[in-house]
CSV table of C-alpha atoms in Angstrom, one decimal:
chain,number,residue,atom,x,y,z
A,1,HIS,CA,-9.2,-14.5,-5.2
A,2,ARG,CA,-8.0,-18.1,-4.5
A,3,TYR,CA,-5.5,-18.5,-7.3
A,4,ALA,CA,-3.6,-21.3,-5.5
A,5,GLU,CA,-6.6,-23.6,-5.7
A,6,MET,CA,-6.8,-23.1,-9.5
A,7,LEU,CA,-3.2,-24.3,-10.1
A,8,PRO,CA,-4.2,-27.8,-11.0
A,9,ALA,CA,-6.3,-26.4,-13.9
A,10,THR,CA,-4.4,-23.3,-14.9
A,11,ALA,CA,-0.9,-24.9,-15.1
A,12,PRO,CA,-1.7,-27.6,-17.7
A,13,VAL,CA,-3.9,-25.2,-19.8
A,14,PHE,CA,-1.1,-22.6,-19.8
A,15,ALA,CA,1.4,-25.2,-20.9
A,16,GLU,CA,-0.7,-26.1,-23.9
A,17,LEU,CA,-1.4,-22.5,-24.8
A,18,CYS,CA,2.4,-21.8,-24.9
A,19,LYS,CA,2.7,-24.4,-27.6
A,20,VAL,CA,0.3,-22.5,-29.9
A,21,GLU,CA,2.4,-20.1,-31.9
A,22,SER,CA,-0.5,-17.9,-32.9
A,23,CYS,CA,-2.2,-18.0,-29.5
A,24,ASP,CA,-4.5,-15.1,-28.7
A,25,LYS,CA,-2.4,-12.5,-26.8
A,26,VAL,CA,-5.2,-11.6,-24.3
A,27,LEU,CA,-6.0,-15.3,-23.6
A,28,LEU,CA,-2.4,-16.2,-23.0
A,29,GLY,CA,-1.8,-13.1,-20.9
A,30,ASN,CA,-4.9,-13.8,-18.7
A,31,PHE,CA,-3.7,-17.4,-18.0
A,32,ALA,CA,-0.1,-16.2,-17.4
A,33,ASP,CA,-1.4,-13.7,-14.9
A,34,ALA,CA,-3.7,-16.2,-13.1
A,35,LEU,CA,-0.9,-18.8,-13.0
A,36,SER,CA,1.9,-16.5,-11.7
A,37,CYS,CA,-0.5,-15.2,-9.0
A,38,GLY,CA,-1.4,-18.8,-8.2
A,39,TYR,CA,2.3,-19.7,-7.6
A,40,GLU,CA,2.7,-16.5,-5.5
A,41,HIS,CA,-0.5,-17.4,-3.6
A,42,ALA,CA,0.9,-20.9,-2.9
A,43,ALA,CA,4.1,-19.3,-1.5
A,44,PHE,CA,2.0,-17.1,0.8
A,45,LEU,CA,0.1,-20.1,2.1
A,46,SER,CA,3.3,-22.0,2.7
A,47,VAL,CA,4.4,-19.6,5.4
A,48,THR,CA,1.0,-18.9,6.9
A,49,ASP,CA,-0.7,-20.9,9.6
A,50,ALA,CA,-3.6,-22.7,8.0
A,51,ASP,CA,-5.7,-22.6,11.2
A,52,ASP,CA,-5.2,-18.8,11.5
A,53,THR,CA,-6.2,-18.1,7.9
A,54,LYS,CA,-9.2,-20.3,8.2
A,55,GLU,CA,-10.4,-18.7,11.4
A,56,ASP,CA,-9.8,-15.1,10.3
A,57,GLY,CA,-10.9,-15.5,6.7
A,58,VAL,CA,-7.7,-14.0,5.3
A,59,SER,CA,-6.4,-16.9,3.2
A,60,GLY,CA,-7.3,-15.2,-0.1
A,61,TYR,CA,-4.6,-13.9,-2.4
A,62,ASN,CA,-5.3,-10.2,-1.9
A,63,SER,CA,-5.3,-10.4,1.9
A,64,LEU,CA,-2.2,-12.4,2.1
A,65,ARG,CA,-0.4,-10.2,-0.5
A,66,LEU,CA,-1.0,-7.2,1.8
A,67,THR,CA,-0.1,-9.1,5.0
A,68,LEU,CA,3.1,-10.6,3.6
A,69,ARG,CA,4.3,-7.9,1.2
A,70,ASP,CA,7.5,-7.4,3.2
A,71,HIS,CA,8.2,-11.1,3.6
A,72,LYS,CA,11.2,-12.6,1.9
A,73,PHE,CA,10.8,-15.9,0.1
A,74,GLU,CA,14.4,-17.0,-0.5
A,75,ASP,CA,14.7,-20.3,-2.3
A,76,SER,CA,10.9,-20.6,-2.8
A,77,GLN,CA,10.1,-22.9,-5.7
A,78,ASP,CA,6.7,-21.5,-6.0
A,79,VAL,CA,8.0,-17.9,-6.4
A,80,GLN,CA,10.6,-19.2,-8.9
A,81,ARG,CA,7.8,-20.9,-10.9
A,82,GLY,CA,5.9,-17.6,-10.9
A,83,ILE,CA,9.0,-15.8,-12.2
A,84,GLU,CA,9.4,-18.3,-15.0
A,85,THR,CA,5.8,-18.0,-16.0
A,86,CYS,CA,6.0,-14.3,-16.4
A,87,GLU,CA,9.3,-14.4,-18.3
A,88,SER,CA,8.2,-17.1,-20.6
A,89,VAL,CA,5.4,-15.0,-22.3
A,90,LEU,CA,6.2,-11.4,-21.5
A,91,ASN,CA,6.7,-10.6,-25.1
A,92,ARG,CA,3.8,-12.6,-26.4
A,93,VAL,CA,0.9,-11.0,-24.5
A,94,ASP,CA,-1.3,-7.9,-24.9
A,95,GLU,CA,-0.2,-4.5,-23.6
A,96,ARG,CA,-2.5,-4.7,-20.5
A,97,ASN,CA,-1.2,-8.1,-19.4
A,98,ALA,CA,2.4,-7.2,-20.3
A,99,ARG,CA,2.1,-4.4,-17.7
A,100,LYS,CA,0.6,-6.7,-15.1
A,101,LEU,CA,3.2,-9.4,-15.7
A,102,SER,CA,6.1,-6.9,-15.6
A,103,ALA,CA,4.9,-5.6,-12.2
A,104,THR,CA,4.4,-9.2,-10.9
A,105,LEU,CA,7.8,-10.2,-12.2
A,106,ALA,CA,9.5,-7.3,-10.3
A,107,ARG,CA,7.5,-8.1,-7.2
A,108,LEU,CA,8.4,-11.8,-7.2
A,109,HIS,CA,12.1,-11.0,-7.7
A,110,ALA,CA,12.0,-8.6,-4.8
A,111,SER,CA,10.3,-11.2,-2.6
A,112,MET,CA,13.3,-13.5,-3.3
A,113,GLY,CA,15.8,-10.7,-2.6
A,114,THR,CA,17.0,-10.6,-6.2
A,115,SER,CA,16.8,-8.2,-9.1
A,116,SER,CA,15.1,-8.9,-12.3
A,117,GLU,CA,17.3,-9.0,-15.4
A,118,ALA,CA,14.3,-9.3,-17.7
A,119,LYS,CA,13.3,-6.3,-19.6
A,120,VAL,CA,10.3,-4.5,-18.0
A,121,GLU,CA,7.8,-3.4,-20.6
A,122,GLU,CA,7.9,0.2,-21.6
A,123,ASP,CA,5.0,1.1,-19.4
A,124,PRO,CA,5.6,3.8,-16.8
A,125,VAL,CA,3.4,2.1,-14.1
A,126,ALA,CA,5.2,-1.2,-14.6
A,127,GLN,CA,8.6,0.6,-14.4
A,128,VAL,CA,7.6,2.3,-11.2
A,129,SER,CA,6.4,-1.0,-9.7
A,130,ALA,CA,9.9,-2.4,-10.5
A,131,ILE,CA,11.5,0.7,-8.9
A,132,ILE,CA,9.4,0.2,-5.7
A,133,GLN,CA,10.5,-3.4,-5.5
A,134,ARG,CA,14.2,-2.4,-5.9
A,135,LEU,CA,13.8,0.1,-3.1
A,136,THR,CA,12.9,-2.8,-0.8
A,137,LEU,CA,16.2,-4.6,-1.4
A,138,PRO,CA,19.1,-4.3,1.0
A,139,GLY,CA,21.6,-1.7,0.1
A,140,SER,CA,19.2,0.6,-1.7
A,141,ASP,CA,19.3,3.4,0.9
A,142,ASP,CA,22.0,5.4,-0.8
A,143,ALA,CA,20.2,5.6,-4.1
A,144,SER,CA,16.7,5.9,-2.7
A,145,SER,CA,16.2,9.6,-3.4
A,146,ASP,CA,17.3,9.2,-7.0
A,147,MET,CA,15.1,6.2,-7.6
A,148,LEU,CA,12.1,8.0,-6.1
A,149,ASN,CA,12.7,11.0,-8.3
A,150,GLU,CA,12.9,8.7,-11.3
A,151,ALA,CA,9.6,7.0,-10.4
A,152,MET,CA,7.8,10.3,-9.9
A,153,THR,CA,9.1,11.6,-13.2
A,154,LEU,CA,7.8,8.5,-15.0
A,155,LEU,CA,4.4,9.0,-13.4
A,156,ARG,CA,4.4,12.8,-14.2
A,157,PRO,CA,5.8,13.1,-17.7
A,158,THR,CA,4.3,16.6,-18.0
A,159,GLU,CA,3.0,19.2,-15.6
A,160,THR,CA,-0.6,18.4,-16.6
A,161,GLU,CA,-0.3,14.6,-17.0
A,162,ILE,CA,-0.6,12.2,-14.1
A,163,LEU,CA,-0.2,8.5,-14.7
A,164,GLY,CA,-0.7,5.5,-12.4
A,165,ASP,CA,-3.5,4.9,-9.9
A,166,LEU,CA,-4.3,5.2,-6.2
A,167,GLU,CA,-2.4,2.0,-5.3
A,168,THR,CA,0.7,3.1,-7.3
A,169,TRP,CA,1.0,6.5,-5.7
A,170,ALA,CA,0.2,5.1,-2.2
A,171,ARG,CA,2.9,2.4,-2.5
A,172,LEU,CA,5.4,4.9,-3.8
A,173,GLY,CA,4.6,7.3,-0.9
A,174,GLU,CA,4.9,4.5,1.6
A,175,THR,CA,8.3,3.5,0.2
A,176,ALA,CA,9.4,7.1,0.3
A,177,LEU,CA,8.4,7.3,4.0
A,178,LYS,CA,10.4,4.2,4.8
A,179,ALA,CA,13.4,5.9,3.0
A,180,LYS,CA,12.8,9.1,5.0
A,181,VAL,CA,12.5,11.2,1.8
A,182,TYR,CA,9.7,13.4,3.1
A,183,GLY,CA,9.4,15.7,0.2
A,184,ALA,CA,8.6,12.7,-2.0
A,185,VAL,CA,6.1,11.5,0.6
A,186,ILE,CA,4.1,14.7,0.4
A,187,GLU,CA,4.2,14.8,-3.3
A,188,CYS,CA,3.0,11.3,-3.6
A,189,GLY,CA,0.3,12.0,-1.1
A,190,LYS,CA,-1.0,15.0,-3.2
A,191,GLN,CA,-1.1,12.8,-6.3
A,192,ALA,CA,-2.8,9.9,-4.5
A,193,GLU,CA,-5.5,12.3,-3.2
A,194,ILE,CA,-6.5,13.1,-6.8
A,195,PHE,CA,-7.4,9.5,-7.3
A,196,LEU,CA,-8.9,9.0,-3.8
A,197,ASN,CA,-11.3,11.9,-4.3
A,198,LYS,CA,-12.6,10.2,-7.5
A,199,LEU,CA,-13.7,7.1,-5.5
A,200,THR,CA,-17.5,6.5,-5.3
A,201,GLN,CA,-19.4,4.9,-2.5
A,202,SER,CA,-19.4,1.6,-4.4
A,203,ALA,CA,-15.6,1.5,-4.8
A,204,PRO,CA,-14.1,-1.9,-3.7
A,205,SER,CA,-12.6,-2.2,-0.3
A,206,ILE,CA,-9.1,-2.6,-1.7
A,207,SER,CA,-9.4,0.9,-3.1
A,208,TRP,CA,-10.3,2.3,0.3
A,209,TYR,CA,-7.4,0.3,1.8
A,210,TRP,CA,-4.9,2.0,-0.5
A,211,GLY,CA,-6.6,5.3,0.3
A,212,GLY,CA,-5.9,4.7,3.9
A,213,VAL,CA,-2.3,3.9,3.2
A,214,ALA,CA,-1.9,7.1,1.2
A,215,GLU,CA,-3.5,9.3,3.8
A,216,SER,CA,-1.6,7.7,6.7
A,217,THR,CA,1.7,8.2,4.8
A,218,PHE,CA,0.8,11.7,3.9
A,219,GLY,CA,0.0,12.6,7.5
A,220,CYS,CA,3.2,11.0,8.8
A,221,GLY,CA,5.3,12.8,6.1
A,222,ILE,CA,3.9,16.1,7.3
A,223,LEU,CA,4.6,15.3,11.0
A,224,ALA,CA,8.2,14.5,10.0
A,225,LEU,CA,8.6,18.1,8.9
A,226,ILE,CA,8.0,19.5,12.4
A,227,ARG,CA,11.3,20.9,13.9
A,228,PRO,CA,10.6,22.4,17.3
A,229,GLU,CA,14.1,23.8,17.5
A,230,HIS,CA,13.7,25.7,14.2
A,231,GLN,CA,10.0,26.6,14.1
A,232,ASP,CA,7.7,28.8,16.1
A,233,GLN,CA,4.7,27.2,17.8
A,234,SER,CA,2.2,28.5,15.3
A,235,THR,CA,4.1,26.8,12.4
A,236,GLN,CA,4.2,23.6,14.4
A,237,ASP,CA,0.5,23.7,15.2
A,238,ASN,CA,-0.4,24.4,11.5
A,239,LEU,CA,1.6,21.3,10.4
A,240,ARG,CA,0.1,19.2,13.1
A,241,GLU,CA,-3.4,20.2,12.2
A,242,THR,CA,-2.8,19.5,8.5
A,243,ALA,CA,-1.4,16.1,9.5
A,244,PHE,CA,-4.4,15.4,11.7
A,245,GLN,CA,-6.7,15.9,8.8
A,246,HIS,CA,-4.9,13.3,6.7
A,247,LEU,CA,-4.8,10.8,9.6
A,248,VAL,CA,-8.5,11.3,10.1
A,249,GLN,CA,-9.1,10.6,6.4
A,250,ALA,CA,-6.9,7.5,6.8
A,251,ALA,CA,-9.1,6.3,9.6
A,252,LYS,CA,-12.2,6.9,7.5
A,253,CYS,CA,-10.7,5.0,4.6
A,254,GLY,CA,-9.7,2.2,6.9
A,255,ARG,CA,-13.3,2.0,8.2
A,256,ARG,CA,-14.7,1.8,4.7
A,257,ALA,CA,-12.2,-1.0,3.9
A,258,ASN,CA,-12.9,-2.6,7.3
A,259,ARG,CA,-9.2,-2.7,8.0
A,260,SER,CA,-8.4,-2.3,11.7
A,261,ASP,CA,-4.6,-2.2,10.8
A,262,ILE,CA,-5.1,1.1,8.9
A,263,VAL,CA,-7.3,2.6,11.5
A,264,SER,CA,-5.0,1.6,14.4
A,265,TYR,CA,-1.9,3.0,12.5
A,266,ALA,CA,-3.7,6.3,12.0
A,267,ALA,CA,-4.9,6.4,15.6
A,268,LYS,CA,-1.5,5.8,17.1
A,269,HIS,CA,0.2,8.5,15.1
A,270,PHE,CA,-2.7,10.9,15.8
A,271,TRP,CA,-2.4,10.2,19.6
A,272,ASN,CA,1.4,10.5,19.6
A,273,SER,CA,1.3,13.8,17.8
A,274,ALA,CA,-1.6,15.3,19.7
A,275,THR,CA,0.0,15.2,23.2
A,276,SER,CA,0.7,18.9,23.2
A,277,TYR,CA,-3.0,19.6,22.9
A,278,MET,CA,-4.0,17.6,26.0
A,279,SER,CA,-2.9,19.9,28.7
A,280,SER,CA,-5.8,22.4,28.7
A,281,ALA,CA,-9.5,22.4,28.0
A,282,THR,CA,-9.1,25.0,25.2
A,283,THR,CA,-6.6,23.0,23.2
A,284,ARG,CA,-8.4,19.7,23.8
A,285,ARG,CA,-11.4,21.2,22.1
A,286,ASN,CA,-9.3,21.7,19.0
A,287,ILE,CA,-8.9,18.0,18.5
A,288,PHE,CA,-12.2,16.8,19.8
A,289,GLY,CA,-13.8,16.3,16.3
A,290,HIS,CA,-10.7,14.4,15.1
A,291,LEU,CA,-10.7,12.2,18.2
A,292,GLN,CA,-14.4,11.4,17.8
A,293,VAL,CA,-14.0,10.2,14.2
A,294,ILE,CA,-11.0,8.1,15.0
A,295,ILE,CA,-12.6,6.5,18.1
A,296,ASP,CA,-15.7,5.6,16.0
A,297,ALA,CA,-13.5,4.1,13.3
A,298,CYS,CA,-11.6,2.0,15.9
A,299,ARG,CA,-14.9,0.7,17.3
A,300,ALA,CA,-16.3,-0.1,13.9
A,301,THR,CA,-13.2,-2.1,12.8
A,302,LYS,CA,-12.7,-3.6,16.3
A,303,VAL,CA,-9.2,-2.3,16.9
A,304,ARG,CA,-7.5,-4.6,19.5
A,305,ASP,CA,-5.4,-2.1,21.4
A,306,ASP,CA,-7.0,-1.8,24.8
A,307,GLY,CA,-4.3,0.6,26.1
A,308,LEU,CA,-4.7,3.1,23.2
A,309,MET,CA,-8.5,2.8,23.4
A,310,LYS,CA,-8.6,3.5,27.1
A,311,LEU,CA,-6.3,6.6,26.7
A,312,MET,CA,-8.5,8.0,23.9
A,313,TRP,CA,-11.7,7.4,25.8
A,314,VAL,CA,-10.3,9.3,28.8
A,315,LEU,CA,-9.3,12.2,26.6
A,316,TYR,CA,-12.7,12.1,24.9
A,317,PHE,CA,-14.5,12.6,28.2
A,318,ASP,CA,-12.0,15.2,29.3
A,319,CYS,CA,-12.9,17.2,26.2
C-alpha cells in the first residue's frame, strides 16, 4: 500500500464526506482508514532515506510500519493529523472500521509518546492493541504484568473462546518478551500457533511474517525458562529442544515471507542456545536437522551475516 501518495485525493474527499450528516458509515470509515494510514505513511517517509527505500523496495506502508514500529514521532504534524482523522469520525463509522480506527489511534498516540484520551471502541482486539501501545511507553514496566493479564483476559473471555488473530497474539507475545513476563510469552505463543496452523499455502506474506514473530518469541520465551543452577541436564535439554522446534518454525515462516530479519533472528538465537550440543559428534547429530533447515532459510532469504553463516557451515560439515 502506498497511502501517502493518495493523500491529495483522500484528504479533500474525506473532508466533504464529514460534512454529510447521513454519510454511509462504511464509506466514511474506509476513507478515514485510508487517510489516517496516509498521514502515518507520510510520517514514515519523512524519517526514511528516499534512496534506500527506492533501492530496497521497502517504501510501502506495510514494510515501513514494520521497520519503524518502535520509532518515536514526537511533534510530527503528519501523525497528529492522523490522530485527528481517527478521532473526528470514530463514533460515526461501522463496527469494523471503528475497530481499525481505534487500533490506529492507539498506535499513533504511542508513536508520539502520548496516551490516547479518546474512548477506544468496545472491541476486545482494539482494546488489546491500545494496551500493547501503552506497554511501549516509558514508565510502563511496573504495570506490565497486570496489563498483559488484562489483554489476555480480553482475548480469552472464556476457556473455549479465543479472539484476535495471528498478528494480535504475536504482537502481544513480543511485548511480553520485552517486558520479561515469560509465562505470558508462552501463553501468547500457544494461542498464536492456533492461528498459524490455519494458514494455507496461499496466505499473504504478512501472515507468515507474524507467524515468524510468534514462533521466534515463543522459542525465546522457552529458552528464558532454563535455569542451570536449579534444573538437571535432562530438563534443560528438553526445554532447549522445544525451543529449537519453535525457532526452526520461525525460520520457515521467515522464508515464506521472504524476511531475512526473521530468519536471522531465529538463527542467532538457535546458535547461541545450541552451543552445549557442539562438543561431540553424538550431540551434534541431535541438532543437524534443525541446522539444515535454518541454513537453507538463511540462503533463501539472503541473510547478510557472514560471521554467523560461516560458523553454521563449519558446524554443518562437522555433523
